[in-house]
Amino acid sequence: MDDQELGFKAGDVIEVVDATNKEWWWGRIVDSEGWFPASFVRLRVNQDEPMEEYLAHLEGAQAGEENRAGLGLLLGPGLPCKEQMRTNVINEIMSTERDYIKHLKDICEGYIKQCRKRTDMFTEEQLRTIFGNIEDIYRFQRKFLKGLEKKFNKEQPHVSEIGCCFLEHQTDFQIYSEYCNNHPNACMQLSKVMKVNKYVFFFEACRLLQKMIDISLDGFLLTPVQKICKYPLQLAELLKYTNPQHRDYKDVEAALNAMKNVARLINERKRRLENIDKIAQWQSAIEDWEGDDILSRSSDLLFSGELSKLSQPQAKSQQRMFFLFDHQMVYCKKDLLRRDMLYYKGRMDMDHMEVIDVEDGKEKDFNISVKNALKLRSLAGDEVHLLCAKKPEQKQRWLRAFADERTQVQHDQETGFSLTEVQKKQAMLNACKSHPAGKPKVTRPYYDFLLRQKHPSLPTAVPQQQVFMLAEPKRKTSTFWHNIGRLTPFKK
């Protein structure tokens, strides 16, 4: 990024020139020199070994050309190569974990504790926004480190079995989701208060009293976000240097998958929370909305499209726009003239509906011939809807979407995902601000996010004058002015 930063890729060997700073080292790769973060690299096992020999034997090991014993003599004083590398990775995990605990302690005791004393400067709500649930993370990480220390073998680190610690706490790591989702708000709130000098001086005084390194508060608050992303990388490295016969191998392998899933879950929750504002905006743009807000039960749009709908008792076909969310499906009617304007017509509770694939031909419940149809029937049997797509592939896409909706609902229940009342209210409040009362809704913000609508186009051969005539309803010519002209006594 910077002129003085050293760019490198995985596998590069960096010669360290200056390591006086704990966080950033000055290094050299061939002819390039610059600063690089110390936490991004691993120290080589044997520093006295000539560079050429090291690289040659490393390549040989990767290609399987050198036997393990021969490599062990070069890369470790008393251990075979793989065991020595495993020792290094284990030591790195333990070291970074202890550093991280100190880091969290500094934030909780150095900043939050001092901020709570200054009620004239900070409200509890402000502190919750700036620091999120970092105190919960600190409590959890202390417990996690205790578990690691119990499994850590100081005399023979490569024998340590730490994979089970990650597996035991895999659900506890989900508390990072709340922190990561709140982090952008924390940055905004912090940026706002740092415009006032007394807050700048206060935070700097906190840092100096706690004897923390010279990094701004927003830099410290980024650490938990970076940490949760680093676990899968560390475990992947550990697995790489763990023999399949090692007692820890299966646990490390399972732990790697578990931590990847945690990272995936955090990303998914972040995406869902980013979308709720857009969903609230969409609802505010729908005319004649009835009943509960969409966010009262749903948080994700899974699919949308146009279908023909038939419902009992009347079997009259209606063209409707359908929007499938988790737990419910909303259907709307398009405005005749403004095709981007939608009117609310109803919704279906997907928790109490079964989806039935209907074969082409005679449909028994409605006693009509159908094509590309599927049926939604309530579990109580008192509600039946027949939906028809224009093409077979559209029908298949809808069937997949209904299956995905059930899968997502089940996954949300298993992981405990739900929106808080505060998040729902805030999203609806933001949507209302964009449509103040008394002003007409001219545009449809975020409509394209939910629906890629193709407007009907006219043939290019039609003259412009005729286009206007097509757009306006035909009217009979009035005889009013003709009659007035005939009756007037004075003519020019």
Coordinates of C-alpha atoms in Angstrom, one line a residue:
M1 CA 0.0 0.0 0.0
D2 CA 2.7 2.4 1.0
D3 CA 6.0 3.2 -0.8
Q4 CA 8.0 2.0 2.3
E5 CA 6.0 -1.3 2.7
L6 CA 7.5 -4.6 1.6
G7 CA 5.3 -6.6 -0.6
F8 CA 5.7 -10.4 -0.4
K9 CA 3.8 -13.6 -1.0
A10 CA 3.4 -17.0 0.8
G11 CA 6.7 -18.9 0.7
D12 CA 9.0 -15.9 0.3
V13 CA 12.0 -15.8 2.6
I14 CA 12.6 -12.3 4.1
E15 CA 15.9 -11.2 5.6
V16 CA 15.1 -9.2 8.8
V17 CA 17.3 -6.1 9.0
D18 CA 15.6 -4.3 11.9
A19 CA 13.3 -5.9 14.5
T20 CA 13.4 -3.3 17.2
N21 CA 9.7 -2.5 16.8
K22 CA 7.5 -5.4 18.0
E23 CA 4.8 -4.9 15.4
W24 CA 6.6 -3.8 12.2
W25 CA 10.0 -5.1 11.0
W26 CA 12.3 -3.8 8.3
G27 CA 13.2 -6.6 5.9
R28 CA 14.8 -7.4 2.5
I29 CA 13.7 -9.7 -0.3
V30 CA 16.4 -9.8 -3.1
D31 CA 16.7 -6.1 -4.1
S32 CA 13.5 -4.9 -2.3
E33 CA 13.5 -3.4 1.2
G34 CA 10.7 -2.1 3.4
W35 CA 8.4 -2.4 6.5
F36 CA 6.3 -5.5 7.0
P37 CA 4.0 -6.7 9.8
A38 CA 5.8 -9.2 12.1
S39 CA 2.6 -11.2 12.7
F40 CA 2.4 -12.1 9.0
V41 CA 5.6 -14.2 9.0
R42 CA 7.1 -17.2 10.7
L43 CA 10.7 -17.3 11.9
R44 CA 12.8 -20.0 10.1
V45 CA 13.8 -22.9 12.3
N46 CA 17.6 -22.8 11.8
Q47 CA 18.9 -19.2 11.3
D48 CA 22.5 -20.3 10.7
E49 CA 21.7 -22.5 7.6
P50 CA 22.7 -21.0 4.3
M51 CA 19.8 -19.6 2.3
E52 CA 20.5 -21.6 -0.9
E53 CA 20.6 -24.9 1.1
Y54 CA 17.4 -24.1 2.9
L55 CA 15.4 -23.2 -0.2
A56 CA 16.8 -26.2 -2.1
H57 CA 15.8 -28.7 0.6
L58 CA 12.5 -27.0 1.1
E59 CA 11.7 -27.4 -2.5
G60 CA 12.9 -31.0 -2.3
A61 CA 10.6 -31.7 0.6
Q62 CA 7.6 -30.3 -1.1
A63 CA 8.3 -32.4 -4.2
G64 CA 8.9 -35.5 -2.1
E65 CA 12.5 -35.9 -3.4
E66 CA 14.2 -35.8 0.0
N67 CA 13.5 -38.2 2.8
R68 CA 12.1 -36.9 6.1
A69 CA 15.2 -37.9 8.2
G70 CA 17.7 -36.0 6.0
L71 CA 15.5 -32.9 6.0
G72 CA 15.2 -33.2 9.8
L73 CA 19.0 -32.8 10.2
L74 CA 18.9 -29.5 8.3
L75 CA 15.8 -27.9 9.7
G76 CA 15.9 -28.9 13.4
P77 CA 18.6 -29.6 15.9
G78 CA 16.9 -32.6 17.5
L79 CA 13.5 -33.0 15.8
P80 CA 12.4 -34.2 12.3
C81 CA 11.3 -31.3 10.1
K82 CA 7.5 -31.7 10.4
E83 CA 7.6 -32.0 14.2
Q84 CA 9.8 -29.0 14.5
M85 CA 7.4 -27.0 12.3
R86 CA 4.5 -28.2 14.4
T87 CA 6.3 -27.0 17.5
N88 CA 6.7 -23.6 15.9
V89 CA 3.0 -23.3 14.9
I90 CA 1.9 -24.4 18.4
N91 CA 4.2 -21.9 20.0
E92 CA 2.9 -19.2 17.7
I93 CA -0.7 -20.0 18.6
M94 CA 0.0 -19.9 22.3
S95 CA 2.1 -16.7 22.0
T96 CA -0.5 -14.8 19.9
E97 CA -3.3 -16.0 22.2
R98 CA -1.5 -14.6 25.3
D99 CA -0.8 -11.3 23.5
Y100 CA -4.4 -11.1 22.5
I101 CA -5.6 -11.5 26.0
K102 CA -3.3 -8.7 27.2
H103 CA -4.6 -6.6 24.3
L104 CA -8.3 -7.2 25.4
K105 CA -7.4 -6.5 29.0
D106 CA -5.8 -3.2 28.1
I107 CA -9.0 -2.1 26.2
C108 CA -11.4 -3.2 29.0
E109 CA -9.3 -1.8 31.8
G110 CA -7.5 1.0 30.1
Y111 CA -10.3 2.5 28.1
I112 CA -13.8 1.2 29.1
K113 CA -13.1 1.4 32.9
Q114 CA -11.9 5.0 32.6
C115 CA -14.8 6.0 30.2
R116 CA -17.4 4.7 32.7
K117 CA -16.0 7.1 35.3
R118 CA -16.6 10.0 33.0
T119 CA -20.4 10.1 32.9
D120 CA -20.2 13.7 31.8
M121 CA -18.5 12.6 28.6
F122 CA -20.0 9.2 27.7
T123 CA -23.4 7.6 28.0
E124 CA -23.7 3.9 28.4
E125 CA -25.3 3.7 24.9
Q126 CA -22.3 5.5 23.4
L127 CA -19.9 3.1 25.1
R128 CA -21.9 0.1 23.9
T129 CA -21.7 1.5 20.3
I130 CA -17.9 2.2 20.5
F131 CA -16.8 -1.0 22.3
G132 CA -19.6 -3.4 21.3
N133 CA -19.5 -6.7 23.2
I134 CA -15.7 -6.7 23.6
E135 CA -16.0 -7.3 27.4
D136 CA -17.9 -10.6 26.6
I137 CA -15.2 -11.5 24.1
Y138 CA -12.5 -10.8 26.8
R139 CA -14.3 -13.1 29.3
F140 CA -14.7 -15.9 26.7
Q141 CA -11.1 -15.6 25.5
R142 CA -9.7 -16.0 29.0
K143 CA -11.7 -19.2 29.4
F144 CA -10.5 -20.4 26.0
L145 CA -6.8 -19.7 26.8
K146 CA -7.1 -21.6 30.1
G147 CA -8.3 -24.6 28.0
L148 CA -5.3 -24.2 25.6
E149 CA -2.8 -23.9 28.5
K150 CA -4.1 -27.2 30.0
K151 CA -3.5 -29.0 26.6
F152 CA -0.2 -27.3 26.0
N153 CA 2.9 -29.5 26.5
K154 CA 5.8 -27.1 27.4
E155 CA 8.5 -29.7 27.2
Q156 CA 7.3 -31.1 23.9
P157 CA 5.0 -28.6 22.2
H158 CA 4.6 -30.8 19.1
V159 CA 2.9 -33.4 21.2
S160 CA 0.2 -30.9 22.4
E161 CA -3.4 -31.7 21.4
I162 CA -5.2 -28.4 21.1
G163 CA -7.7 -29.2 18.4
C164 CA -10.3 -30.3 20.9
C165 CA -10.2 -26.8 22.6
F166 CA -11.5 -25.2 19.3
L167 CA -14.2 -27.8 18.9
E168 CA -15.4 -27.4 22.5
H169 CA -15.8 -23.7 22.1
Q170 CA -16.9 -23.5 18.4
T171 CA -20.4 -22.1 19.3
D172 CA -18.9 -19.6 21.8
F173 CA -16.9 -18.0 18.9
Q174 CA -20.2 -16.8 17.4
I175 CA -20.2 -13.9 19.8
Y176 CA -17.7 -12.3 17.4
S177 CA -20.7 -11.9 14.9
E178 CA -22.2 -9.2 17.1
Y179 CA -18.8 -7.4 17.4
C180 CA -18.1 -7.5 13.7
N181 CA -21.6 -6.3 12.7
N182 CA -21.3 -3.4 15.2
H183 CA -17.7 -2.4 14.1
P184 CA -18.7 0.0 11.3
N185 CA -21.0 1.8 13.8
A186 CA -18.2 1.9 16.3
C187 CA -15.9 3.6 13.8
M188 CA -18.5 6.2 12.9
Q189 CA -19.3 7.0 16.6
L190 CA -15.5 7.2 17.4
S191 CA -14.9 9.4 14.4
K192 CA -17.7 11.7 15.6
V193 CA -16.4 12.2 19.1
M194 CA -12.7 12.5 18.0
K195 CA -13.6 15.8 16.3
V196 CA -13.7 17.2 19.8
N197 CA -10.2 17.8 21.3
K198 CA -11.1 16.8 24.8
Y199 CA -12.0 13.3 23.6
V200 CA -8.7 13.0 21.7
F201 CA -6.7 14.0 24.8
F202 CA -8.8 11.7 27.0
F203 CA -8.2 8.6 24.9
E204 CA -4.5 9.4 24.6
A205 CA -4.3 9.7 28.4
C206 CA -6.0 6.3 28.8
R207 CA -3.4 4.7 26.4
L208 CA -0.4 6.2 28.3
L209 CA -1.8 5.3 31.7
Q210 CA -2.2 1.7 30.6
K211 CA 1.3 1.8 28.9
M212 CA -0.1 0.6 25.6
I213 CA 1.8 0.8 22.3
D214 CA 1.4 3.9 20.1
I215 CA -1.7 2.9 18.1
S216 CA -5.0 4.9 18.0
L217 CA -8.1 3.4 19.6
D218 CA -9.7 2.5 16.3
G219 CA -6.6 0.4 15.6
F220 CA -7.0 -1.5 18.9
L221 CA -10.7 -2.0 18.2
L222 CA -10.0 -3.7 14.8
T223 CA -8.0 -6.5 16.5
P224 CA -11.0 -8.8 17.3
V225 CA -12.2 -8.6 13.7
Q226 CA -8.7 -9.6 12.5
K227 CA -8.4 -12.3 15.2
I228 CA -11.5 -14.3 14.2
C229 CA -10.2 -14.3 10.6
K230 CA -6.8 -15.5 11.7
Y231 CA -7.9 -18.7 13.4
P232 CA -8.7 -20.7 10.2
L233 CA -5.2 -19.6 8.8
Q234 CA -3.4 -20.8 12.0
L235 CA -5.3 -24.1 12.1
A236 CA -4.6 -24.7 8.4
E237 CA -0.9 -24.2 9.1
L238 CA -1.2 -26.6 12.1
L239 CA -2.9 -29.3 10.1
K240 CA -0.2 -29.0 7.4
Y241 CA 2.5 -29.9 9.9
T242 CA 0.5 -32.6 11.8
N243 CA 1.0 -36.2 10.7
P244 CA -2.2 -38.1 10.0
Q245 CA -1.1 -40.6 12.6
H246 CA -0.9 -37.9 15.3
R247 CA -3.6 -38.1 18.0
D248 CA -4.5 -34.5 17.4
Y249 CA -4.9 -34.8 13.6
K250 CA -8.7 -35.5 13.4
D251 CA -9.5 -32.8 16.0
V252 CA -7.4 -30.2 14.2
E253 CA -9.0 -31.1 10.9
A254 CA -12.5 -30.8 12.5
A255 CA -11.5 -27.6 14.2
L256 CA -10.3 -26.0 10.9
N257 CA -13.7 -26.8 9.3
A258 CA -15.5 -25.5 12.5
M259 CA -13.6 -22.2 12.4
K260 CA -14.2 -21.8 8.7
N261 CA -17.9 -22.3 9.4
V262 CA -17.8 -19.6 12.1
A263 CA -16.1 -17.1 9.7
R264 CA -18.8 -18.0 7.1
L265 CA -21.6 -17.6 9.6
I266 CA -20.2 -14.2 10.6
N267 CA -20.0 -13.0 7.0
E268 CA -23.6 -14.3 6.3
R269 CA -25.0 -12.5 9.4
K270 CA -23.2 -9.3 8.3
R271 CA -24.8 -9.6 4.9
R272 CA -28.2 -10.2 6.4
L273 CA -28.0 -7.2 8.6
E274 CA -26.8 -5.0 5.8
N275 CA -29.9 -6.0 3.8
I276 CA -32.6 -5.2 6.4
D277 CA -32.5 -1.5 5.6
K278 CA -33.1 -2.3 2.0
I279 CA -36.0 -4.6 2.9
A280 CA -37.5 -1.9 5.1
Q281 CA -37.1 0.6 2.2
W282 CA -38.8 -1.9 -0.2
Q283 CA -41.8 -2.2 2.2
S284 CA -42.2 1.6 2.5
A285 CA -42.5 1.8 -1.3
I286 CA -45.4 -0.7 -1.4
E287 CA -48.8 1.0 -1.6
D288 CA -51.7 -0.1 0.7
W289 CA -49.5 -2.2 3.0
E290 CA -51.5 -4.2 5.6
G291 CA -50.6 -6.1 8.7
D292 CA -47.2 -6.6 10.4
D293 CA -43.9 -5.2 9.1
I294 CA -42.0 -7.6 6.9
L295 CA -39.1 -7.5 9.4
S296 CA -41.3 -8.7 12.3
R297 CA -40.6 -12.3 11.0
S298 CA -38.2 -12.1 8.1
S299 CA -34.7 -10.8 7.4
D300 CA -33.8 -12.1 3.9
L301 CA -35.3 -12.0 0.4
L302 CA -34.6 -15.3 -1.2
F303 CA -36.4 -15.0 -4.6
S304 CA -38.9 -12.9 -6.5
G305 CA -40.8 -13.1 -9.8
E306 CA -44.1 -12.9 -11.6
L307 CA -46.6 -15.8 -11.5
S308 CA -50.2 -16.4 -12.3
K309 CA -52.2 -17.1 -9.1
L310 CA -55.4 -19.0 -8.6
S311 CA -56.9 -19.3 -5.1
Q312 CA -60.0 -21.1 -3.8
P313 CA -63.0 -20.5 -3.7
Q314 CA -62.7 -18.3 -6.8
A315 CA -60.7 -19.8 -9.7
K316 CA -60.0 -16.6 -11.5
S317 CA -56.4 -16.2 -12.7
Q318 CA -54.5 -13.1 -11.5
Q319 CA -51.0 -11.9 -12.5
R320 CA -49.1 -11.1 -9.3
M321 CA -45.5 -10.3 -8.3
F322 CA -44.3 -12.7 -5.6
F323 CA -41.5 -12.0 -3.0
L324 CA -40.3 -15.0 -1.1
F325 CA -38.7 -14.1 2.3
D326 CA -37.8 -16.5 5.1
H327 CA -41.0 -17.5 6.9
Q328 CA -43.4 -15.7 4.5
M329 CA -44.2 -14.8 0.9
V330 CA -45.7 -11.5 -0.1
Y331 CA -47.6 -10.9 -3.3
C332 CA -48.4 -7.6 -5.0
K333 CA -50.3 -6.2 -8.0
K334 CA -48.5 -4.0 -10.5
D335 CA -50.0 -0.6 -11.4
L336 CA -51.6 -0.7 -14.9
L337 CA -49.7 2.5 -16.1
R338 CA -46.7 2.6 -13.8
R339 CA -45.3 -0.9 -13.9
D340 CA -42.8 -0.2 -11.2
M341 CA -45.5 0.7 -8.7
L342 CA -46.8 -2.2 -6.5
Y343 CA -49.9 -2.6 -4.4
Y344 CA -50.0 -5.0 -1.5
K345 CA -52.5 -7.9 -2.0
G346 CA -51.6 -10.4 0.6
R347 CA -49.1 -12.8 2.1
M348 CA -48.7 -16.5 2.8
D349 CA -47.2 -18.0 6.0
M350 CA -44.5 -20.4 4.7
D351 CA -44.1 -22.0 8.2
H352 CA -47.6 -23.6 7.7
M353 CA -47.5 -24.3 4.0
E354 CA -46.5 -27.3 2.0
V355 CA -45.2 -27.0 -1.6
I356 CA -46.6 -29.5 -4.2
D357 CA -45.1 -30.0 -7.6
V358 CA -48.1 -30.2 -10.1
E359 CA -47.8 -32.2 -13.3
D360 CA -48.9 -30.6 -16.6
G361 CA -52.5 -31.5 -17.4
K362 CA -55.8 -31.6 -15.5
E363 CA -55.5 -30.2 -11.9
K364 CA -58.0 -31.9 -9.6
D365 CA -58.6 -29.3 -6.9
F366 CA -59.3 -26.5 -9.4
N367 CA -60.6 -28.8 -12.2
I368 CA -58.6 -26.9 -14.9
S369 CA -55.8 -27.8 -17.3
V370 CA -52.4 -26.3 -16.1
K371 CA -48.9 -26.0 -17.3
N372 CA -45.7 -25.2 -15.3
A373 CA -47.7 -25.2 -12.1
L374 CA -47.0 -25.7 -8.4
K375 CA -49.4 -25.7 -5.5
L376 CA -49.2 -24.2 -2.0
R377 CA -51.5 -25.9 0.5
S378 CA -51.8 -25.0 4.2
L379 CA -51.1 -27.8 6.6
A380 CA -54.6 -27.3 8.1
G381 CA -56.0 -27.8 4.5
D382 CA -58.2 -24.7 4.6
E383 CA -56.1 -22.7 2.1
V384 CA -54.9 -23.7 -1.4
H385 CA -53.1 -21.6 -4.0
L386 CA -52.2 -22.6 -7.5
L387 CA -49.2 -20.8 -9.0
C388 CA -48.2 -21.0 -12.7
A389 CA -44.9 -19.9 -14.3
K390 CA -44.5 -19.0 -17.9
K391 CA -41.6 -21.5 -18.5
P392 CA -40.6 -24.9 -17.0
E393 CA -37.2 -23.5 -15.9
Q394 CA -38.9 -20.7 -14.0
K395 CA -41.0 -23.3 -12.2
Q396 CA -37.9 -25.3 -11.2
R397 CA -36.2 -22.2 -9.9
W398 CA -39.2 -21.5 -7.7
L399 CA -39.2 -25.0 -6.4
R400 CA -35.5 -24.7 -5.5
A401 CA -36.3 -21.3 -3.8
F402 CA -39.0 -22.9 -1.6
A403 CA -36.6 -25.6 -0.6
D404 CA -33.9 -23.0 0.2
E405 CA -36.3 -21.1 2.3
R406 CA -37.0 -24.1 4.6
T407 CA -33.3 -24.9 4.8
Q408 CA -32.5 -21.3 5.8
V409 CA -35.2 -21.2 8.5
Q410 CA -33.9 -24.4 10.0
H411 CA -30.3 -23.1 9.9
D412 CA -31.3 -19.9 11.6
Q413 CA -33.0 -21.9 14.4
E414 CA -29.9 -24.1 14.9
T415 CA -27.5 -21.1 15.0
G416 CA -29.9 -18.9 17.0
F417 CA -29.9 -16.1 14.4
S418 CA -32.6 -13.4 14.9
L419 CA -33.0 -9.7 14.6
T420 CA -33.3 -7.6 17.8
E421 CA -36.3 -5.3 18.2
V422 CA -33.8 -2.3 18.2
Q423 CA -32.5 -3.4 14.7
K424 CA -36.0 -3.8 13.3
K425 CA -37.2 -0.4 14.7
Q426 CA -34.1 1.4 13.4
A427 CA -34.5 -0.1 9.9
M428 CA -38.2 0.9 9.7
L429 CA -37.4 4.4 11.1
N430 CA -34.7 4.9 8.4
A431 CA -37.2 3.9 5.8
C432 CA -39.8 6.3 7.1
K433 CA -37.3 9.1 7.0
S434 CA -36.8 8.5 3.3
H435 CA -40.6 8.9 2.7
P436 CA -41.7 11.8 4.9
A437 CA -45.5 11.9 5.6
G438 CA -47.5 14.1 3.2
K439 CA -45.1 13.8 0.3
P440 CA -46.0 11.6 -2.6
K441 CA -43.9 8.5 -3.3
V442 CA -42.4 9.3 -6.7
T443 CA -39.5 7.0 -6.8
R444 CA -39.0 3.4 -5.7
P445 CA -35.7 3.3 -3.8
Y446 CA -34.0 -0.2 -3.7
Y447 CA -36.7 -1.6 -6.0
D448 CA -34.0 -2.9 -8.3
F449 CA -32.3 -4.6 -5.4
L450 CA -35.3 -6.8 -5.1
L451 CA -36.5 -7.1 -8.6
R452 CA -34.9 -6.8 -12.0
Q453 CA -37.9 -5.6 -13.9
K454 CA -38.0 -5.4 -17.7
H455 CA -40.3 -2.7 -18.9
P456 CA -42.6 -3.4 -21.9
S457 CA -41.0 -2.0 -25.1
L458 CA -42.8 -0.8 -28.2
P459 CA -41.7 -1.9 -31.7
T460 CA -39.2 0.5 -33.3
A461 CA -41.2 0.8 -36.5
V462 CA -44.1 2.7 -34.7
P463 CA -43.8 6.5 -35.5
Q464 CA -43.4 8.8 -32.5
Q465 CA -46.8 10.4 -32.9
Q466 CA -48.4 7.0 -32.9
V467 CA -46.5 6.0 -29.7
F468 CA -48.2 8.9 -27.8
M469 CA -51.5 7.8 -29.2
L470 CA -50.9 4.3 -27.9
A471 CA -50.0 5.6 -24.5
E472 CA -53.2 7.6 -24.1
P473 CA -56.8 6.2 -24.0
K474 CA -58.9 7.1 -27.1
R475 CA -61.6 9.7 -26.5
K476 CA -64.5 10.7 -28.6
T477 CA -64.2 14.2 -30.1
S478 CA -66.3 16.7 -28.2
T479 CA -68.9 18.8 -30.1
F480 CA -68.9 21.5 -27.3
W481 CA -66.8 24.1 -29.2
H482 CA -68.6 23.4 -32.5
N483 CA -72.0 24.1 -30.9
I484 CA -70.8 27.3 -29.1
G485 CA -69.4 28.6 -32.5
R486 CA -72.7 28.0 -34.2
L487 CA -74.7 29.9 -31.5
T488 CA -72.5 33.0 -31.2
P489 CA -74.1 36.1 -32.7
F490 CA -70.8 37.8 -33.7
K491 CA -68.5 36.3 -36.2
K492 CA -65.2 37.7 -37.5

